[in-house]
Short mmCIF file of C-alpha atoms in Angstrom, two decimals:
data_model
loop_
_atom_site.label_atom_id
_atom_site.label_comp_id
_atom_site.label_asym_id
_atom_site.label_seq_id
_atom_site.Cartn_x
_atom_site.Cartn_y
_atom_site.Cartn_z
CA UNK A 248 -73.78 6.71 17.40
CA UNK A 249 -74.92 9.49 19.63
CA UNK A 250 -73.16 12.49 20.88
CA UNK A 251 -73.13 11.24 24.58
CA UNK A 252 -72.29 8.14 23.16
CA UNK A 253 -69.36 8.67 21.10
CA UNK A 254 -67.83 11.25 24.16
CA UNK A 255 -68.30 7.89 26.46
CA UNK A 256 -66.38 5.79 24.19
CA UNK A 257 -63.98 8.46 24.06
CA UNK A 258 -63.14 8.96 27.39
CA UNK A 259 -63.01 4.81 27.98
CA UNK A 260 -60.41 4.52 25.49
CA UNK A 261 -58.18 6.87 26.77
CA UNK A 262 -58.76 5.50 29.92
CA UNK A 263 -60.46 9.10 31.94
CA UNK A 264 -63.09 8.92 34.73
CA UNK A 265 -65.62 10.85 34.82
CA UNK A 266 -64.07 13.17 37.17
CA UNK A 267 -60.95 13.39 35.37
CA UNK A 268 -62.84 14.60 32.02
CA UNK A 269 -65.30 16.80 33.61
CA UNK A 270 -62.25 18.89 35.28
CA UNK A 271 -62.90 22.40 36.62
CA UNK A 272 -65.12 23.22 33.97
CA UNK A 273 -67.88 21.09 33.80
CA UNK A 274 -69.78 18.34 37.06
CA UNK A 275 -69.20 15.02 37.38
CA UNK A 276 -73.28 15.33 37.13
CA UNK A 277 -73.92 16.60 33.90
CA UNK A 278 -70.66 15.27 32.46
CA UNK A 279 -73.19 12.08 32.93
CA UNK A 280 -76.07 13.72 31.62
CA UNK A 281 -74.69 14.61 28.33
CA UNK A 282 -72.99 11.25 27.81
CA UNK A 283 -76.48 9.78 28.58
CA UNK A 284 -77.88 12.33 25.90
CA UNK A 285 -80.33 13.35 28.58
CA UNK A 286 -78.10 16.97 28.30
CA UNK A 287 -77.01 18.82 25.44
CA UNK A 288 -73.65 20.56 26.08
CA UNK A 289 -73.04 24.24 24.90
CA UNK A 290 -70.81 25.22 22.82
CA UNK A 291 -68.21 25.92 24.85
CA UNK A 292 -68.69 22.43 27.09
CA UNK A 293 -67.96 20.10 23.48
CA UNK A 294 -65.39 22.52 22.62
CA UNK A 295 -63.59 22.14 25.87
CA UNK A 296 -64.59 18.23 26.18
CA UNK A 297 -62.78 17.85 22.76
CA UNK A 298 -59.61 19.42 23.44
CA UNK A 299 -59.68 17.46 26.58
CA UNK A 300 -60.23 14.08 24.78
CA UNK A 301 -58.15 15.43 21.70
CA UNK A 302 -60.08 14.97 19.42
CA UNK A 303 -62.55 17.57 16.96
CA UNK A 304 -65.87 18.59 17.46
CA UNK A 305 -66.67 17.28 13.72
CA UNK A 306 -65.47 13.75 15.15
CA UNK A 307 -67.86 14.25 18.28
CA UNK A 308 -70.74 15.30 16.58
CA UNK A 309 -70.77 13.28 13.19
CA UNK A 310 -73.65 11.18 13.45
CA UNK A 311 -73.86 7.21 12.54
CA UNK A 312 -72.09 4.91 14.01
CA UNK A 313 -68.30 4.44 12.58
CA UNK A 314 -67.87 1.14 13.98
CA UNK A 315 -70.87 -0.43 11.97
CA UNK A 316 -70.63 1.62 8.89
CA UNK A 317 -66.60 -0.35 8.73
CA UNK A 318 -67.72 -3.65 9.63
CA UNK A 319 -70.80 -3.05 6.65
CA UNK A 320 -68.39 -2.19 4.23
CA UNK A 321 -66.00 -5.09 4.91
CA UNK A 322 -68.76 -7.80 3.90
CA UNK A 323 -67.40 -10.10 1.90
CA UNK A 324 -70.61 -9.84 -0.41
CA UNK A 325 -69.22 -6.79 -2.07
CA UNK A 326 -66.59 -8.61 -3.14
CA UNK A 327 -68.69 -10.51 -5.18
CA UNK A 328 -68.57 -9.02 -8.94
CA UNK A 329 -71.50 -11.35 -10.20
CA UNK A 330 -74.20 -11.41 -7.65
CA UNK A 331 -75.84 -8.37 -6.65
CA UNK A 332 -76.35 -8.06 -2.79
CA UNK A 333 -79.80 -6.72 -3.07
CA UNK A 334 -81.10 -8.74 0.08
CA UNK A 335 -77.85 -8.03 2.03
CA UNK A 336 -78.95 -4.04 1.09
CA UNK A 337 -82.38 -4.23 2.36
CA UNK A 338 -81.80 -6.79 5.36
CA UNK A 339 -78.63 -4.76 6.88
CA UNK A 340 -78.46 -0.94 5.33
CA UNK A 341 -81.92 0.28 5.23
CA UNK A 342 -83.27 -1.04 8.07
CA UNK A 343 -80.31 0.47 10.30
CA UNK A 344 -80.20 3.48 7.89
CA UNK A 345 -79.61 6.06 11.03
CA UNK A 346 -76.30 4.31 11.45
CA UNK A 347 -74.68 5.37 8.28
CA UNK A 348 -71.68 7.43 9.80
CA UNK A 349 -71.48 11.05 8.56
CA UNK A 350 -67.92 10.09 7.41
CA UNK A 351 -66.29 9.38 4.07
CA UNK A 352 -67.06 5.71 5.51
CA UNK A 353 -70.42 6.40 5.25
CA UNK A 354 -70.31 7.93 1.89
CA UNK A 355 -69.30 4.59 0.52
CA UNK A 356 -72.39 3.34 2.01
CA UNK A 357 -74.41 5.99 0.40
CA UNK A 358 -72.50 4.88 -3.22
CA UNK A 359 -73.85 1.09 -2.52
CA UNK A 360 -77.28 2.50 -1.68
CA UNK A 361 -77.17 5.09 -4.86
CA UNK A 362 -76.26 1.46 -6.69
CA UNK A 363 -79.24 0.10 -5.22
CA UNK A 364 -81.71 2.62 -6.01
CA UNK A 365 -80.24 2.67 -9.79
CA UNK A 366 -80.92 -1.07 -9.97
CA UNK A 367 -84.41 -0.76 -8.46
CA UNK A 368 -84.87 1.50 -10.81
CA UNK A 369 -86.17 4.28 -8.55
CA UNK A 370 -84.20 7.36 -9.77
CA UNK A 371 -85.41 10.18 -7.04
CA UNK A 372 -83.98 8.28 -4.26
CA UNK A 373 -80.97 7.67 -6.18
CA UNK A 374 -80.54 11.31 -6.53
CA UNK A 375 -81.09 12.01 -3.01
CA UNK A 376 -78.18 9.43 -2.25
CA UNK A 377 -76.03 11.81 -4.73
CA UNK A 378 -76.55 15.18 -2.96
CA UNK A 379 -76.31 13.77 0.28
CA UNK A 380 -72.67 12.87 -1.02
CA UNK A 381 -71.99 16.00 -2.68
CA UNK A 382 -73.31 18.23 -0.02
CA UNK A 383 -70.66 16.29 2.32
CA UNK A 384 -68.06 16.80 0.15
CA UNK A 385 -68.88 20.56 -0.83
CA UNK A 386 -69.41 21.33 2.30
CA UNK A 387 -65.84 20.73 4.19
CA UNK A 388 -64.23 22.28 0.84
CA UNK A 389 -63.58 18.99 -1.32
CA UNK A 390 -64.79 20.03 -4.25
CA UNK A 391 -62.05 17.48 -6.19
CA UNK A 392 -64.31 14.36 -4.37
CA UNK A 393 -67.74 15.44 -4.98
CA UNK A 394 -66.52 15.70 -8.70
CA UNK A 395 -64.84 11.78 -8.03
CA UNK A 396 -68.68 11.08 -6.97
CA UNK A 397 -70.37 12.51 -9.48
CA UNK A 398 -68.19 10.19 -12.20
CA UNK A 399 -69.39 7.62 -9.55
CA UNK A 400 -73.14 8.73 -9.76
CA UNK A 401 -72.69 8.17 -13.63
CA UNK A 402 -71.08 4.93 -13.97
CA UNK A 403 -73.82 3.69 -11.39
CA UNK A 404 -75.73 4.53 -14.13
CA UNK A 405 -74.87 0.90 -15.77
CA UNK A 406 -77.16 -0.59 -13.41
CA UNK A 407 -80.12 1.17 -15.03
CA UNK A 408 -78.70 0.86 -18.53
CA UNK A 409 -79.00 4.82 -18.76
CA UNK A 410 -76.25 5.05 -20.95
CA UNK A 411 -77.24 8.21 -23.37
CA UNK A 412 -77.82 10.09 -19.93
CA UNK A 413 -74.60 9.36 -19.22
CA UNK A 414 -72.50 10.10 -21.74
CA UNK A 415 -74.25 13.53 -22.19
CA UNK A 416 -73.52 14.18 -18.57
CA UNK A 417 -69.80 13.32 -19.16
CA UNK A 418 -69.98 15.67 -22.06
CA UNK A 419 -71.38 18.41 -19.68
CA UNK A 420 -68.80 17.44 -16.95
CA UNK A 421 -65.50 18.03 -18.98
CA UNK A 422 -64.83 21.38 -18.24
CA UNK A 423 -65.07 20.49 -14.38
CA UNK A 424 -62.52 17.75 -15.04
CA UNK A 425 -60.27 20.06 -16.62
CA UNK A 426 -59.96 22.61 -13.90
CA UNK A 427 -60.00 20.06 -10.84
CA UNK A 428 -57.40 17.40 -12.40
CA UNK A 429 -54.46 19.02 -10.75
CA UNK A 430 -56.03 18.21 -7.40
CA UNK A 431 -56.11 14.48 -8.11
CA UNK A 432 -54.86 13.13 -11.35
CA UNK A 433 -56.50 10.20 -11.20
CA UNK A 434 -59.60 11.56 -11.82
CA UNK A 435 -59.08 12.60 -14.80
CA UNK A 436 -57.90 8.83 -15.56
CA UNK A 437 -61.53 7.45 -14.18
CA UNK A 438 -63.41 10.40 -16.63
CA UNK A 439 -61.32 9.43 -20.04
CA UNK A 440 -61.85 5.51 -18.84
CA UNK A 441 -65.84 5.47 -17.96
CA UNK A 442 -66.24 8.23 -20.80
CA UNK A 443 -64.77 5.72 -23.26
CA UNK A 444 -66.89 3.36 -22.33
CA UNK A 445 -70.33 4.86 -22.79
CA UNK A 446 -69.01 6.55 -25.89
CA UNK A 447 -68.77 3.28 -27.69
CA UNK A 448 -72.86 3.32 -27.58
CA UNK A 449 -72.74 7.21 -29.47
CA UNK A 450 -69.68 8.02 -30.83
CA UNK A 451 -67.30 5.75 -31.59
CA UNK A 452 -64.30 8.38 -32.83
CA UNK A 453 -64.69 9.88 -29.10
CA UNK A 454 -64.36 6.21 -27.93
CA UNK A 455 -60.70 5.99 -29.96
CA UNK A 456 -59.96 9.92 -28.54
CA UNK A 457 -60.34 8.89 -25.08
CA UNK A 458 -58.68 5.42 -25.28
CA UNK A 459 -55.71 6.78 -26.62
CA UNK A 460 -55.51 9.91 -24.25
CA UNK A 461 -55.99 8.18 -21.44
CA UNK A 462 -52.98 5.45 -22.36
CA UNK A 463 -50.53 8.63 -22.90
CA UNK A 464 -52.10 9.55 -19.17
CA UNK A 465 -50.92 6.07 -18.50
CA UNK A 466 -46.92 6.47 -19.07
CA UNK A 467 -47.27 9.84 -18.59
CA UNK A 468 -48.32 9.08 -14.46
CA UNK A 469 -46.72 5.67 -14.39
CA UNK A 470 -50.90 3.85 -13.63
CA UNK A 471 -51.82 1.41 -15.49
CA UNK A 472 -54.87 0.14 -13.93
CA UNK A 473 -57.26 0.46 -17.49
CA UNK A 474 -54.12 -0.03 -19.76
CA UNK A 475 -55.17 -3.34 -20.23
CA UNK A 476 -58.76 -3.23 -20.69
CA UNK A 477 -58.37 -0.07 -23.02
CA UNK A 478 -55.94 -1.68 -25.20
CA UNK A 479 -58.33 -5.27 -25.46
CA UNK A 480 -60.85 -2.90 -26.29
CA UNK A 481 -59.53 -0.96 -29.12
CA UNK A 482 -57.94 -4.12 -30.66
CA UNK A 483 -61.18 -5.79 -30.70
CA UNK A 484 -62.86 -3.03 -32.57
CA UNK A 485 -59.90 -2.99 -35.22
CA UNK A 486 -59.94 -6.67 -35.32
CA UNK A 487 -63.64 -6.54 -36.15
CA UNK A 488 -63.24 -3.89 -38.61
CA UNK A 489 -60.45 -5.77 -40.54
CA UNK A 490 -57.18 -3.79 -39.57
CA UNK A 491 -55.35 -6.55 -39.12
CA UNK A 492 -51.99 -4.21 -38.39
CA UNK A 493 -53.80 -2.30 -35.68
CA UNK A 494 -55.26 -5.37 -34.11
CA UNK A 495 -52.07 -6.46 -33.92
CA UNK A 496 -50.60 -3.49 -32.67
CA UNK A 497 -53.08 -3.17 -29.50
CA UNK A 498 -53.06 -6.68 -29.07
CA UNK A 499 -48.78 -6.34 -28.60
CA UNK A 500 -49.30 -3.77 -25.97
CA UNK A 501 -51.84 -6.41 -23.97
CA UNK A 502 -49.36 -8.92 -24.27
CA UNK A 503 -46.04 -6.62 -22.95
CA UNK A 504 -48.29 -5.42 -20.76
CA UNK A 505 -49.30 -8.76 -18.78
CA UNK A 506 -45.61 -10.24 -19.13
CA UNK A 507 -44.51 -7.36 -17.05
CA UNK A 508 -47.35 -7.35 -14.86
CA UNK A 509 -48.36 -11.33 -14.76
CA UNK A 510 -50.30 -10.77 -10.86
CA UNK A 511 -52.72 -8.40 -12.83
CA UNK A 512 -56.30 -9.27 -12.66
CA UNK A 513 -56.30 -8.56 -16.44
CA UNK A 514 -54.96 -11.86 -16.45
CA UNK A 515 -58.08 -13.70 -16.54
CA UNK A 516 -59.33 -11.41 -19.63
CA UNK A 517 -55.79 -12.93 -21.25
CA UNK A 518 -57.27 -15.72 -24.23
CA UNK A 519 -53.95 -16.97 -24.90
CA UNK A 520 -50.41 -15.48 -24.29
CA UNK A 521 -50.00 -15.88 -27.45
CA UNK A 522 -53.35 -14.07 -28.56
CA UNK A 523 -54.49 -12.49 -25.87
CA UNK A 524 -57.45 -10.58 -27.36
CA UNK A 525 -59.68 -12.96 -28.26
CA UNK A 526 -62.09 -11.68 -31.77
CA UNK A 527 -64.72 -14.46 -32.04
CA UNK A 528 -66.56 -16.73 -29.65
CA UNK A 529 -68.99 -19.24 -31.86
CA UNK A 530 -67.64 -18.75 -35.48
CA UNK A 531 -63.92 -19.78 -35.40
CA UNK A 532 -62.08 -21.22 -38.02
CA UNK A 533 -60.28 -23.97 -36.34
CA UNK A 534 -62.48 -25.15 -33.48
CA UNK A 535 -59.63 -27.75 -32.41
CA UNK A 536 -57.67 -25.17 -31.71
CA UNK A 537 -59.76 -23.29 -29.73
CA UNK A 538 -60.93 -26.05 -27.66
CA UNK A 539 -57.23 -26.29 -27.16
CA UNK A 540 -56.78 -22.86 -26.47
CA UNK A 541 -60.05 -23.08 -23.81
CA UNK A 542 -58.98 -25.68 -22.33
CA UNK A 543 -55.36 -24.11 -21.79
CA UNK A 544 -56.79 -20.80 -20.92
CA UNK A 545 -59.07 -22.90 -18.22
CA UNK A 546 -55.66 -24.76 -16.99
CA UNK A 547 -53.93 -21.43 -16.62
CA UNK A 548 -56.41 -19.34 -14.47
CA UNK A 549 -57.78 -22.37 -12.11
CA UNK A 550 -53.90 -22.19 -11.26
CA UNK A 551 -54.30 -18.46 -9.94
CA UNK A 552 -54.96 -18.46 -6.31
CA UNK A 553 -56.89 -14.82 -5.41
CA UNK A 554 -60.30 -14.83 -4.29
CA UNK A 555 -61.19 -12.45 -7.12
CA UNK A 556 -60.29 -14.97 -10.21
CA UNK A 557 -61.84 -18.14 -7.56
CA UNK A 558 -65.37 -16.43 -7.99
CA UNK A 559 -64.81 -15.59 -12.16
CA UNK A 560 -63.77 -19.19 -12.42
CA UNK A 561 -66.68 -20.41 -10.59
CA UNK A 562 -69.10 -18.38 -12.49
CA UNK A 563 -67.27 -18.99 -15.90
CA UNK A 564 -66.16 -22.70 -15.82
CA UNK A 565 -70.18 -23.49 -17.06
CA UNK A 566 -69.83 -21.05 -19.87
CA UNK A 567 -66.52 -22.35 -20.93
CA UNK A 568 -67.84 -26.08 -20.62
CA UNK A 569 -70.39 -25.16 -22.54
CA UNK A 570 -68.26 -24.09 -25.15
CA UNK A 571 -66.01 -26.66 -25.61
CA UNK A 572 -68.82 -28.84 -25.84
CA UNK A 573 -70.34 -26.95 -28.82
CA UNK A 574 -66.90 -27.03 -30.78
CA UNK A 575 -66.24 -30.48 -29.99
CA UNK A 576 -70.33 -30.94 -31.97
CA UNK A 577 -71.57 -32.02 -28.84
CA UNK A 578 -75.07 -29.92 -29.85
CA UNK A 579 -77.46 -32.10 -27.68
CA UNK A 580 -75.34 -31.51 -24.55
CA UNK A 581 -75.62 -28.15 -25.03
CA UNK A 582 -79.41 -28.04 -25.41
CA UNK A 583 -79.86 -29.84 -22.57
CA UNK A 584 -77.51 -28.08 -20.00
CA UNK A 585 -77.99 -24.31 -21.42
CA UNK A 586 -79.15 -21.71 -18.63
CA UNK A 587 -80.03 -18.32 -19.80
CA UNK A 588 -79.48 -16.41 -16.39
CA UNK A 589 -75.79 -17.54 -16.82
CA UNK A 590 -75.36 -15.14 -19.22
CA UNK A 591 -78.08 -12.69 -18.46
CA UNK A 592 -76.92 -11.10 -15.26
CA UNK A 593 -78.40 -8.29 -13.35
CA UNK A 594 -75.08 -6.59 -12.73
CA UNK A 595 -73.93 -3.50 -14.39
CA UNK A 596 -71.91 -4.26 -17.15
CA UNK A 597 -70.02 -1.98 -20.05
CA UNK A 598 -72.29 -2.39 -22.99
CA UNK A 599 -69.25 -4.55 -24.77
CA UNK A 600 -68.93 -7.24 -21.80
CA UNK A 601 -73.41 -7.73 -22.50
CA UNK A 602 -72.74 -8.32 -26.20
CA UNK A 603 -69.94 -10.67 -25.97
CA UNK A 604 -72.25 -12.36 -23.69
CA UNK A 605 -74.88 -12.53 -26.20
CA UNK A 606 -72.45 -14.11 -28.74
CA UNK A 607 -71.37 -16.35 -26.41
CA UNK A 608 -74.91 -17.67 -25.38
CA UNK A 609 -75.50 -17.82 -28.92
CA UNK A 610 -73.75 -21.67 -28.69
CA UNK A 611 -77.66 -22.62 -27.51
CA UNK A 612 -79.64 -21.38 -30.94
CA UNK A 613 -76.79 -22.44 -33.03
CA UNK A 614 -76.75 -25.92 -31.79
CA UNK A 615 -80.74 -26.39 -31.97
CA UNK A 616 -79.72 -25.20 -35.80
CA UNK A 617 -77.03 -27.73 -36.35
CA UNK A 618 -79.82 -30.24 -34.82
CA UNK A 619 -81.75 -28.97 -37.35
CA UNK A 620 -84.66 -27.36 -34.79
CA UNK A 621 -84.27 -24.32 -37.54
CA UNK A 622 -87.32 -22.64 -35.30
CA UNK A 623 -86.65 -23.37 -32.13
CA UNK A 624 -83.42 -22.11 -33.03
CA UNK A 625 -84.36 -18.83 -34.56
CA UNK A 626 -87.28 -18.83 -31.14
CA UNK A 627 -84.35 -18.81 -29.06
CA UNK A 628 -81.75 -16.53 -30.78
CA UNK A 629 -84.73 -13.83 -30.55
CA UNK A 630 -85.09 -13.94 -26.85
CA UNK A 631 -81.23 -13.70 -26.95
CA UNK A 632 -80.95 -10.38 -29.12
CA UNK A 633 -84.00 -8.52 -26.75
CA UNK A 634 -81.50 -8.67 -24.15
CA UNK A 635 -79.36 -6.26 -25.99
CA UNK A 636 -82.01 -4.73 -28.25
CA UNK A 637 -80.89 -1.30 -26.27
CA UNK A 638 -77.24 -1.40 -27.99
CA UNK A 639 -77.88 -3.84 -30.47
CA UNK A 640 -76.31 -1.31 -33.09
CA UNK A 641 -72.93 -1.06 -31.62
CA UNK A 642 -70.16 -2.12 -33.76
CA UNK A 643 -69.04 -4.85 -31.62
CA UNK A 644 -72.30 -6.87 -32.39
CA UNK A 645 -70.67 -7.97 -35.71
CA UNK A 646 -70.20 -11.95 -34.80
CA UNK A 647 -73.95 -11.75 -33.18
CA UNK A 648 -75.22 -10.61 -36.62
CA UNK A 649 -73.38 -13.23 -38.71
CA UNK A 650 -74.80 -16.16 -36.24
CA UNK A 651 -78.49 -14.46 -37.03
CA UNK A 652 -77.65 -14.44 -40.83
CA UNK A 653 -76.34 -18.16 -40.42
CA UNK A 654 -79.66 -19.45 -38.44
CA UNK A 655 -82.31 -17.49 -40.26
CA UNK A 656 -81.28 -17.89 -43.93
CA UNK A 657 -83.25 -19.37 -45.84
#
């Protein structure tokens, strides 16, 4: 929106003629002109038009348009955590790119385009997205949001699977974090959380250090919005490791955790309230029992009525029919309804979420191998491991590797 234009809208709200903003100081005339943008006001005309209409010059002069730069970010297809809006991007942001309001609005619109860029894979223009941010921010003083953005800028950074970039630049960032924390807490919160989560690619101790520091942040704030992630993730790593009594011990903390808070969306990560955390996908010991457990876990979240666990159900229910069918030996079924891009999504995803993934698409080679298509088998649980062949040395790839020792032995 213009300068003429947003002083027009100004004055119609409030409900001022012409006459009755122009005043003594200023014509009816070029009051007309300038709201037409056929006149540029001095300095001392917006300064007196803005105390007149009570609002600030920064409002007046900001340029976008506020109005459209809400109504983009209230599209429903951000709200979607599995499909990436990439034509919604192109077809409505870039092509209206002058509208993007020179607001904190608009710097959420500058985040989805950053996304964008990181996805396309075109780094320069995702870098101009990131100073345009952090000039807006470092310019009117808020030097505690520009940092917020910049652990933005890096966990956009999952969308072009640039994780060792990443975690060095949350290395480099610490010190920042430590001095600004006092201005917003939670900051510090996001750092230890998204920090924990590319460490688990380099440096799994750090992983641990920033797990547990951030839960002591936790009860020491009274937030618990990655307490239950953080705590799945850690007792999934002991699990896997063997330390059964630390397993345990995270796995408690999940389960006190979503009896106090049963609304949480951590709910849907919840396997069984009896075991939340679940350790193994395709090798389980009882496979009765954890088609019974599937099909209970499928009863209890189809019952949950938000639109967030409505689109994970819709774009789970396949997976988890899948692998019922597998335990229940129903191999052929499998090979003949697998999809690939079910499990292969586009989206940004913590490097954990993409090997679980794996395993879990791994019910396609293994029952081509209990078909006895050995080959076809061992064809398709290659194309499965280049998906992750970037982290395929992370610790939580242990079930992956014991399926591959299972369909290529000899």
């Amino acid at each position: 929106m213009t300068l003429g234009k947003r002083i027009k809208e100004s004055r119609k709200k409030q409900g001022m003629t012409l006459v009755d903003l122009a005043g003594d100081h200023i014509t009816k005339g070029m009051l007309s002109l300038i709201e037409n943008d056929k006149s540029k006001p001095s300095m001392e005309t917006l300064d007196y038009i803005s105390e007149k209409l009570g609002v600030s010059i920064g409002y007046l002069t900001q340029s976008g348009d506020e109005e459209w730069t809400k109504k983009i970010l209230d599209n429903e297809v951000f709200m979607d955590m599995f499909n990436f809006p990439g034509d919604f991007i192109e077809k409505n942001i870039l092509t209206d790119f002058e509208k993007i309001a020179d607001s904190q609005k608009g710097m959420e619109v500058y985040q989805i385009l950053r996304i964008y860029y990181r996805y396309r894979r075109m780094p320069a223009e995702a870098e101009a997205m990131s100073k345009k941010i952090g000039g807006f921010y470092n310019e009117k003083g808020l030097n505690h949001l520009a940092l917020a953005d910049k652990l933005n800028d890096v966990s956009s950074m999952l969308y072009s699977k640039e994780y060792y970039s990443a975690y060095q630049w949350l290395i480099d960032l610490e010190e920042e974090v430590e001095t600004l924390k006092e201005y917003d807490s939670r900051t510090e919160e996001y750092y230890l959380y998204i920090r924990s989560l590319f460490a688990v690619n380099f440096d799994i101790e750090d992983f641990i250090q920033c797990a547990e520091k951030l839960m002591d942040l936790s009860f020491k704030k009274e937030r618990f919005g990655y307490y239950a992630s953080i705590n799945s993730d850690l007792s999934r790593y002991y699990g896997l490791t063997g330390d059964v009594e630390k397993y345990e011990y995270y796995q408690e903390r999940v389960k006190k955790y979503l009896e106090f808070n049963p609304h949480s969306n951590s709910v849907t990560e919840m396997y069984t309230p009896e075991q939340p955390v679940q350790l193994y996908y395709v090798l389980v010991d009882e496979p009765k029992k954890h088609v019974s457990n599937l099909e209970g876990y499928i009863k209890r979240v189809s019952l949950i009525n938000d639109q967030r666990t409505t689109v994970f159900f819709r774009e789970y229910s396949y997976i988890f029919d899948l692998e019922i069918a597998y335990h229940k030996g129903y191999y052929q079924k499998v090979v003949d309804t697998y999809e690939p891009k079910r499990y292969h999504r586009p989206l940004a995803q913590h490097p954990i979420d993409r090997v679980l993934m794996a395993i879990r698409s791994a019910v396609y080679p293994m029952s081509l191998f209990s078909l006895g298509r050995k080959e076809e088998a061992r064809a398709a649980f290659n194309e499965i491991e280049e998906t992750i062949s970037d982290i395929k040395d992370i610790f939580f790839t242990k079930e992956f590797y014991m399926i591959k020792d299972i369909i290529f032995k000899k």
